[in-house]
Amino acid sequence: MFDSSQPADGVAVERRSPEAVFALLGDDIRVGIVRALGETPDEAVPFAELHRRVGVRDSGQFNYHLGKLRDVFVRRTDAGYELTHAGRQVVGAMYAGTFTADATVENVPIDDPCPLCGGGLVAEYADEVGRIRCSACDAFRNEFAFPPGSLDQFEPDALPGAFDRWMRHVLDGVVAGFCHLCAGRMDGRLVVDPPEEQIASLPAHVEYECARCGSVARVGPHGPATFHPAVQGFLYERGHDVRTDPSWRHDALGLPETTLRSTDPPEVAVTFGDERSSLTAVLGPDATVRSLERD
Ligand SMILES: [Zn+2]
Ligand SMILES: [Zn+2]
């Protein structure tokens, strides 16, 4: 599962086995060192100060464990010790609560109506998945992993907006071609759906798959289309900022109409706007915008 391919010329990459890397953290003192460096992630910490922060009396023992982390999670500079990229990721995971927290949030009502049926929208959270769904129809439903450690940073009534911004943030990285879980390469592809498998009557969906860890993200074709600057500008001129306004309100401007242009190779047209003026983004097999049509 882990990529051992050769990097391009001029790129030096030394890979260690994940077993060896994670085994390094199987010790309270080492986790304490990483956590202590994470208190000031942008500053190198001198040895004596780091020793004081970790609070281990035996300096030989402290030194031994610090040495074990060197060049994997911790690096030494002239000014002291600092976290490597992997070390920062470990601290980030501690804050995100990915490995530790367990939280549930029940039905937080959203003021705006379901863009598909006009019913009531709710946000909820369970098993580390955030969900924005319509309580009246099955068609409007967004589900995505949300870090449990971020939940208590928001009041309940701010959660739906936070969920939505997080979803867009994740999608931003995915559309740019990076896995939200492992930072591996992700490629998109347009998948045509037969009528019995369609969600919200969409004739196709976009699937992004990570070439490294295999994780998959699924989104409607209008998702990647809203990252195109022409589409963002078109919606902005109509009073909607896709970067800050909740996605369900964006849909309320008139759900973009999605039509199948070709099955093989797959091609769909996503039309924003109304009869008076519209912008159509045409997506090709790799789920990128091929062309734009104004009407
Ligand atoms: Zn609905
Ligand atoms: Zn991945």
mmCIF file of N, CA and C in Angstrom, residues 7 14 28 55 62 74 83 90 107 129 139 157-158 171 181 186 198 201 211 221 230 284 287 295:
data_model
loop_
_atom_site.group_PDB
_atom_site.id
_atom_site.type_symbol
_atom_site.label_atom_id
_atom_site.label_comp_id
_atom_site.label_asym_id
_atom_site.label_seq_id
_atom_site.Cartn_x
_atom_site.Cartn_y
_atom_site.Cartn_z
ATOM 1 N N PRO A 7 11.784 8.321 -6.738
ATOM 2 C CA PRO A 7 11.433 9.706 -7.029
ATOM 3 C C PRO A 7 12.150 10.198 -8.275
ATOM 4 N N GLU A 14 14.233 9.599 1.453
ATOM 5 C CA GLU A 14 14.588 8.386 2.176
ATOM 6 C C GLU A 14 13.330 7.875 2.856
ATOM 7 N N ASP A 28 5.956 7.279 26.360
ATOM 8 C CA ASP A 28 5.403 8.534 26.913
ATOM 9 C C ASP A 28 6.373 9.701 26.783
ATOM 10 N N GLY A 55 9.932 17.656 31.428
ATOM 11 C CA GLY A 55 9.860 17.349 32.863
ATOM 12 C C GLY A 55 10.362 15.965 33.244
ATOM 13 N N PHE A 62 16.294 11.152 29.000
ATOM 14 C CA PHE A 62 15.725 12.174 28.117
ATOM 15 C C PHE A 62 16.515 12.230 26.809
ATOM 16 N N VAL A 74 11.816 14.894 14.812
ATOM 17 C CA VAL A 74 12.498 16.034 15.407
ATOM 18 C C VAL A 74 13.796 16.272 14.645
ATOM 19 N N LEU A 83 10.323 20.537 15.216
ATOM 20 C CA LEU A 83 9.601 19.409 14.632
ATOM 21 C C LEU A 83 9.873 19.320 13.129
ATOM 22 N N VAL A 90 2.008 14.862 13.495
ATOM 23 C CA VAL A 90 1.615 14.129 14.700
ATOM 24 C C VAL A 90 0.942 15.081 15.682
ATOM 25 N N ASN A 107 -29.036 16.561 15.476
ATOM 26 C CA ASN A 107 -29.892 17.509 14.753
ATOM 27 C C ASN A 107 -29.813 18.992 15.106
ATOM 28 N N VAL A 129 -18.181 11.562 11.465
ATOM 29 C CA VAL A 129 -18.703 12.015 10.175
ATOM 30 C C VAL A 129 -19.679 13.169 10.415
ATOM 31 N N ALA A 139 -32.838 13.127 -0.930
ATOM 32 C CA ALA A 139 -31.956 13.515 -2.027
ATOM 33 C C ALA A 139 -30.826 14.455 -1.588
ATOM 34 N N ASP A 157 -24.934 26.351 17.078
ATOM 35 C CA ASP A 157 -25.586 26.992 15.926
ATOM 36 C C ASP A 157 -24.582 27.414 14.850
ATOM 37 N N ALA A 158 -23.276 27.406 15.177
ATOM 38 C CA ALA A 158 -22.255 27.731 14.171
ATOM 39 C C ALA A 158 -21.735 26.476 13.460
ATOM 40 N N LEU A 171 -12.630 19.592 -0.263
ATOM 41 C CA LEU A 171 -12.865 19.444 -1.706
ATOM 42 C C LEU A 171 -11.849 20.267 -2.508
ATOM 43 N N LEU A 181 -6.429 12.569 3.191
ATOM 44 C CA LEU A 181 -5.980 11.727 4.297
ATOM 45 C C LEU A 181 -4.468 11.529 4.315
ATOM 46 N N MET A 186 -4.199 12.431 -6.154
ATOM 47 C CA MET A 186 -5.588 12.039 -6.372
ATOM 48 C C MET A 186 -6.011 12.476 -7.761
ATOM 49 N N GLN A 198 -28.814 6.852 -9.781
ATOM 50 C CA GLN A 198 -28.605 8.292 -9.704
ATOM 51 C C GLN A 198 -28.985 8.857 -8.339
ATOM 52 N N SER A 201 -31.149 12.737 -9.048
ATOM 53 C CA SER A 201 -31.372 12.749 -10.503
ATOM 54 C C SER A 201 -30.174 13.220 -11.317
ATOM 55 N N ALA A 211 -4.197 7.481 -5.322
ATOM 56 C CA ALA A 211 -3.369 6.433 -5.901
ATOM 57 C C ALA A 211 -2.519 5.744 -4.835
ATOM 58 N N PRO A 221 -21.172 16.647 -10.196
ATOM 59 C CA PRO A 221 -20.345 17.376 -11.168
ATOM 60 C C PRO A 221 -20.293 18.881 -10.906
ATOM 61 N N ALA A 230 -14.475 31.318 -13.696
ATOM 62 C CA ALA A 230 -15.592 31.915 -14.444
ATOM 63 C C ALA A 230 -16.920 31.616 -13.744
ATOM 64 N N GLY A 284 -15.048 17.106 -18.764
ATOM 65 C CA GLY A 284 -14.613 15.939 -19.517
ATOM 66 C C GLY A 284 -14.348 14.743 -18.615
ATOM 67 N N ALA A 287 -12.914 15.030 -15.195
ATOM 68 C CA ALA A 287 -13.692 15.877 -14.289
ATOM 69 C C ALA A 287 -13.159 17.300 -14.173
ATOM 70 N N ASP A 295 -24.807 32.096 -22.177
ATOM 71 C CA ASP A 295 -26.070 32.275 -22.887
ATOM 72 C C ASP A 295 -26.872 33.385 -22.214
#
